[in-house]
CSV table of N, CA and C in Angstrom, one decimal:
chain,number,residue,atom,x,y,z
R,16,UNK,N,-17.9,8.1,6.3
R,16,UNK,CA,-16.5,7.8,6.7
R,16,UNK,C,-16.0,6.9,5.6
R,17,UNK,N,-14.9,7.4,4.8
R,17,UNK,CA,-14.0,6.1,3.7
R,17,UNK,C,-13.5,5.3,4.6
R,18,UNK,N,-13.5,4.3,3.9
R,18,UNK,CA,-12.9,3.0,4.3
R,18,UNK,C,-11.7,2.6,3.5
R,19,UNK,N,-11.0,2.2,4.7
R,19,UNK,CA,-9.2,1.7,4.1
R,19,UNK,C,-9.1,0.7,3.6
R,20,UNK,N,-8.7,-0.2,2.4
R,20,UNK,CA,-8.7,-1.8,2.2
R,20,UNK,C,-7.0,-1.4,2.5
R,21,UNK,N,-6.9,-2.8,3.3
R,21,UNK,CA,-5.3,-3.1,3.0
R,21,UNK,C,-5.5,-4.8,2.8
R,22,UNK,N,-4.4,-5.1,2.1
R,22,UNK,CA,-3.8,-5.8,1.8
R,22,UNK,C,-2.6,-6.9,1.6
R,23,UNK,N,-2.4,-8.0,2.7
R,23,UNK,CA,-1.2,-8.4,3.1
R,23,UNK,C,-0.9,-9.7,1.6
R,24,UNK,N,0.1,-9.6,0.6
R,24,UNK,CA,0.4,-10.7,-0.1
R,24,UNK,C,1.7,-11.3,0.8
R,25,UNK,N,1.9,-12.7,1.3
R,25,UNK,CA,2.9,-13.0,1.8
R,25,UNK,C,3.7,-13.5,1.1
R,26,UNK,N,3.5,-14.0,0.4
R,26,UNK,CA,4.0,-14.7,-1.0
R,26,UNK,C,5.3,-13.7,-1.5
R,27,UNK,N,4.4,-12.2,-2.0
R,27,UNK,CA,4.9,-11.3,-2.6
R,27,UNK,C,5.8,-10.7,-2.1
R,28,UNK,N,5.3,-10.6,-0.7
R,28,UNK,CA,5.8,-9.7,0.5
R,28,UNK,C,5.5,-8.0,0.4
R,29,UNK,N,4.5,-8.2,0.2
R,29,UNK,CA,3.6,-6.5,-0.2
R,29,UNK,C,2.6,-6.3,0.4
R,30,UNK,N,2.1,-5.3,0.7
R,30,UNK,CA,1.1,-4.5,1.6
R,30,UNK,C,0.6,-3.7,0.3
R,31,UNK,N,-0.6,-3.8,0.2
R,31,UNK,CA,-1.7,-3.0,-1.1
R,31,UNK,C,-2.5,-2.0,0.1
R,32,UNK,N,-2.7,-0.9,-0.3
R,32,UNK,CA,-3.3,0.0,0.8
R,32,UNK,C,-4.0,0.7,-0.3
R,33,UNK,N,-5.4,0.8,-0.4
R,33,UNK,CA,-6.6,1.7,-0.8
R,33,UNK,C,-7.0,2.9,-0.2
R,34,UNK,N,-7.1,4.0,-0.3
R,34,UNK,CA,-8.1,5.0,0.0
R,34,UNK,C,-9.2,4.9,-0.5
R,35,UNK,N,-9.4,4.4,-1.8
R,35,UNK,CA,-10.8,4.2,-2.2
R,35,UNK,C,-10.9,3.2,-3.3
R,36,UNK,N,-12.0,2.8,-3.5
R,36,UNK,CA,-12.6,1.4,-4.1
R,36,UNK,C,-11.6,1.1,-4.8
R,37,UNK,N,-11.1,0.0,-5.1
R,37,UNK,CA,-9.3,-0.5,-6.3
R,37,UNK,C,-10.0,-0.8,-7.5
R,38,UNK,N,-9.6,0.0,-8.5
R,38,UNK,CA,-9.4,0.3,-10.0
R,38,UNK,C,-8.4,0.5,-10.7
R,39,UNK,N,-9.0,0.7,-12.0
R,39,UNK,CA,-7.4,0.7,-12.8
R,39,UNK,C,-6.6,2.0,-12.8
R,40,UNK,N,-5.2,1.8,-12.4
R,40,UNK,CA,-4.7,3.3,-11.9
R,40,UNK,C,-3.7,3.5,-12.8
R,41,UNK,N,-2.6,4.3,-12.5
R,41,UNK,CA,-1.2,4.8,-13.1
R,41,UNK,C,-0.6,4.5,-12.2
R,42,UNK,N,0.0,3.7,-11.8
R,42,UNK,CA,1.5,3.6,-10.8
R,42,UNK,C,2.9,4.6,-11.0
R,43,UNK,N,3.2,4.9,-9.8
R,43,UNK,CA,4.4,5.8,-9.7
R,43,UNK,C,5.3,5.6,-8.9
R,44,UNK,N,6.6,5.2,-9.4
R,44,UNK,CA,7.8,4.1,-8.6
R,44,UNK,C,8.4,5.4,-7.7
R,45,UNK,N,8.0,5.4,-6.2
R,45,UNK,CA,8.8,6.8,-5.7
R,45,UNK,C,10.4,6.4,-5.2
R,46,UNK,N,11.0,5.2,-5.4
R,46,UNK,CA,12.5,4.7,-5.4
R,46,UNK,C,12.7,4.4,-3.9
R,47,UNK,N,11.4,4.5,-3.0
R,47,UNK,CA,12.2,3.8,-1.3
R,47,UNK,C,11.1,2.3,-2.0
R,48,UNK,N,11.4,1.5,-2.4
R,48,UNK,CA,10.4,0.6,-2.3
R,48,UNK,C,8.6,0.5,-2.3
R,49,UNK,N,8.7,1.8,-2.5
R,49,UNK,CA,7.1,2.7,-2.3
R,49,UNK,C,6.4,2.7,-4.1
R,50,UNK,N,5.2,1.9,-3.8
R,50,UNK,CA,4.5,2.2,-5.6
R,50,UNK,C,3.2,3.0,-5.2
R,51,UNK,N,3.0,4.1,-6.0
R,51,UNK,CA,1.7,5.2,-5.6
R,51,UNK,C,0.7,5.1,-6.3
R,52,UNK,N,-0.4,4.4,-6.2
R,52,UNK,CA,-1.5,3.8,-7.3
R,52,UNK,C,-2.5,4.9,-7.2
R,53,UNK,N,-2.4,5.8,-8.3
R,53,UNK,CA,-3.3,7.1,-9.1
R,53,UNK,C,-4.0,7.1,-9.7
R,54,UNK,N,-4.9,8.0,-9.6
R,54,UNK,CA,-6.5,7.6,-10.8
R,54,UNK,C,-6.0,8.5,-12.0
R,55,UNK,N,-6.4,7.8,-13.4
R,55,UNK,CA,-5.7,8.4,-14.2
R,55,UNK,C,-6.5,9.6,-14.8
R,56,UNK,N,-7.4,9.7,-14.5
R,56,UNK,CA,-8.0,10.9,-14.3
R,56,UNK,C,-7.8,12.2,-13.6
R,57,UNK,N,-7.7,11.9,-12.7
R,57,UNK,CA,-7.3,13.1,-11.9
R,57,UNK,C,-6.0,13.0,-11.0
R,58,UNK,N,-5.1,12.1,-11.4
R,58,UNK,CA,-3.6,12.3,-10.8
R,58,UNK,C,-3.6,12.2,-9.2
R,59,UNK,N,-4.7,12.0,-8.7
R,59,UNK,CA,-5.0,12.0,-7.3
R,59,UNK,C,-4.6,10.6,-6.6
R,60,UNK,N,-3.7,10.5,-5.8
R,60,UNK,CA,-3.3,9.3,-4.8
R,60,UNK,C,-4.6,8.7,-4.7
R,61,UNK,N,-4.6,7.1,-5.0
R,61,UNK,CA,-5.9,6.6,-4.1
R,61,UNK,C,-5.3,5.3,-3.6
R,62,UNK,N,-4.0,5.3,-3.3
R,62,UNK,CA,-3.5,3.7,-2.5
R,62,UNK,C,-1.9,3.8,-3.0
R,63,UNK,N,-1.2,2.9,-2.0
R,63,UNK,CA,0.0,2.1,-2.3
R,63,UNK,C,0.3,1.4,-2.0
R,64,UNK,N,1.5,0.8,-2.8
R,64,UNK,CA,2.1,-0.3,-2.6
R,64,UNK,C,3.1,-0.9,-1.7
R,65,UNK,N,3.4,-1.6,-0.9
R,65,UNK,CA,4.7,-1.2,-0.1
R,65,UNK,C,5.4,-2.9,-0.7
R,66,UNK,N,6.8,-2.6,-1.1
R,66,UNK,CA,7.3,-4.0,-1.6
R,66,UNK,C,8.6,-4.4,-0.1
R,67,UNK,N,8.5,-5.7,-0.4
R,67,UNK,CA,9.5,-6.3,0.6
R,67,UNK,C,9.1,-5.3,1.7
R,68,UNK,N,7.7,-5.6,1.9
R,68,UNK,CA,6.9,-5.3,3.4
R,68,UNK,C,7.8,-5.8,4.6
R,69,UNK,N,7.9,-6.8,5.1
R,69,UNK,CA,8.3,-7.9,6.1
R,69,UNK,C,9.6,-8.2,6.2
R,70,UNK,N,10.8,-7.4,6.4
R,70,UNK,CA,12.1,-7.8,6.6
R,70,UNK,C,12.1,-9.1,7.6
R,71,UNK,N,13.3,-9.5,7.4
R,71,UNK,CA,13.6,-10.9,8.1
R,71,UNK,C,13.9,-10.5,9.4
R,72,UNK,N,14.1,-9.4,10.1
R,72,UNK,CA,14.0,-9.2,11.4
R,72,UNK,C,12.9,-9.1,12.2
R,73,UNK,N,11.9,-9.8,11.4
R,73,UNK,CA,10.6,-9.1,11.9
R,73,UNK,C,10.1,-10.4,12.3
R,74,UNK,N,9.4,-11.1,12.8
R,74,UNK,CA,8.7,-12.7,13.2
R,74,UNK,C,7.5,-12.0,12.7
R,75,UNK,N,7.5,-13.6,11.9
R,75,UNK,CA,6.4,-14.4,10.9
R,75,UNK,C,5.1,-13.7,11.5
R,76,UNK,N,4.7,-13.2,12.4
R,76,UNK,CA,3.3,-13.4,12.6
R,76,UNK,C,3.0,-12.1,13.2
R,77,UNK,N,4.0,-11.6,13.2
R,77,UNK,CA,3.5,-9.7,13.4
R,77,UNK,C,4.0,-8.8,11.9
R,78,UNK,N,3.1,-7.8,11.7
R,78,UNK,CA,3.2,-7.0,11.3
R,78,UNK,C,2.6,-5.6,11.4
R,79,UNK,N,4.3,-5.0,11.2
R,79,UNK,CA,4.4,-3.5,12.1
R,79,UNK,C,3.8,-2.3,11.0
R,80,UNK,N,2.5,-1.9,11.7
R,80,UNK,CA,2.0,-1.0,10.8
R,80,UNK,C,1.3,0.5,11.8
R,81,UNK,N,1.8,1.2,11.2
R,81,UNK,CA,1.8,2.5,12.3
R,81,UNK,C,0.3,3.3,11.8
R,82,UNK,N,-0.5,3.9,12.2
R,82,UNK,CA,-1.5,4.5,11.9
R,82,UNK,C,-1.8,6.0,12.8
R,83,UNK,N,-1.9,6.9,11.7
R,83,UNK,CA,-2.5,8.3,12.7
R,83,UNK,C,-3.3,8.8,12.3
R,84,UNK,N,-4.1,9.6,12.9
R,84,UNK,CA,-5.4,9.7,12.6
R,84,UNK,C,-5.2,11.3,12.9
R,85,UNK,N,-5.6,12.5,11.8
R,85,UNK,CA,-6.0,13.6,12.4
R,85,UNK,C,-7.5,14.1,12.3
């Protein structure tokens, strides 16, 4: 079974999400606030970025993260 790393920077306000072990990748800005961290090797998604995670509607101490599993 792979294992997910995530990532909470509060500071940054970013969420880092892995599919697999974090190395040096190629980023790709998809313009909703989304960065797609790729092996440069094989162009294959292995994580992203999510920027300005945590709008100000949201209280300090939840965060909304949706998960599905098929």
């Amino acid at each position: 079974m792979n294992k997910i790393m995530v990532f909470f920077d509060r500071e940054g306000n970013t969420l880092d999400v892995w599919f697999e072990k974090p190395r040096k990748i190629i980023s790709e800005e998809t313009g909703e606030e989304v960065i797609l961290k790729k092996d440069p090797k094989t162009n294959k998604v292995i994580g992203f970025e999510k920027l300005n995670f945590i709008s100000s509607k949201i209280k300090p101490n939840e965060l909304p993260v949706e998960v599905i599993v098929n």
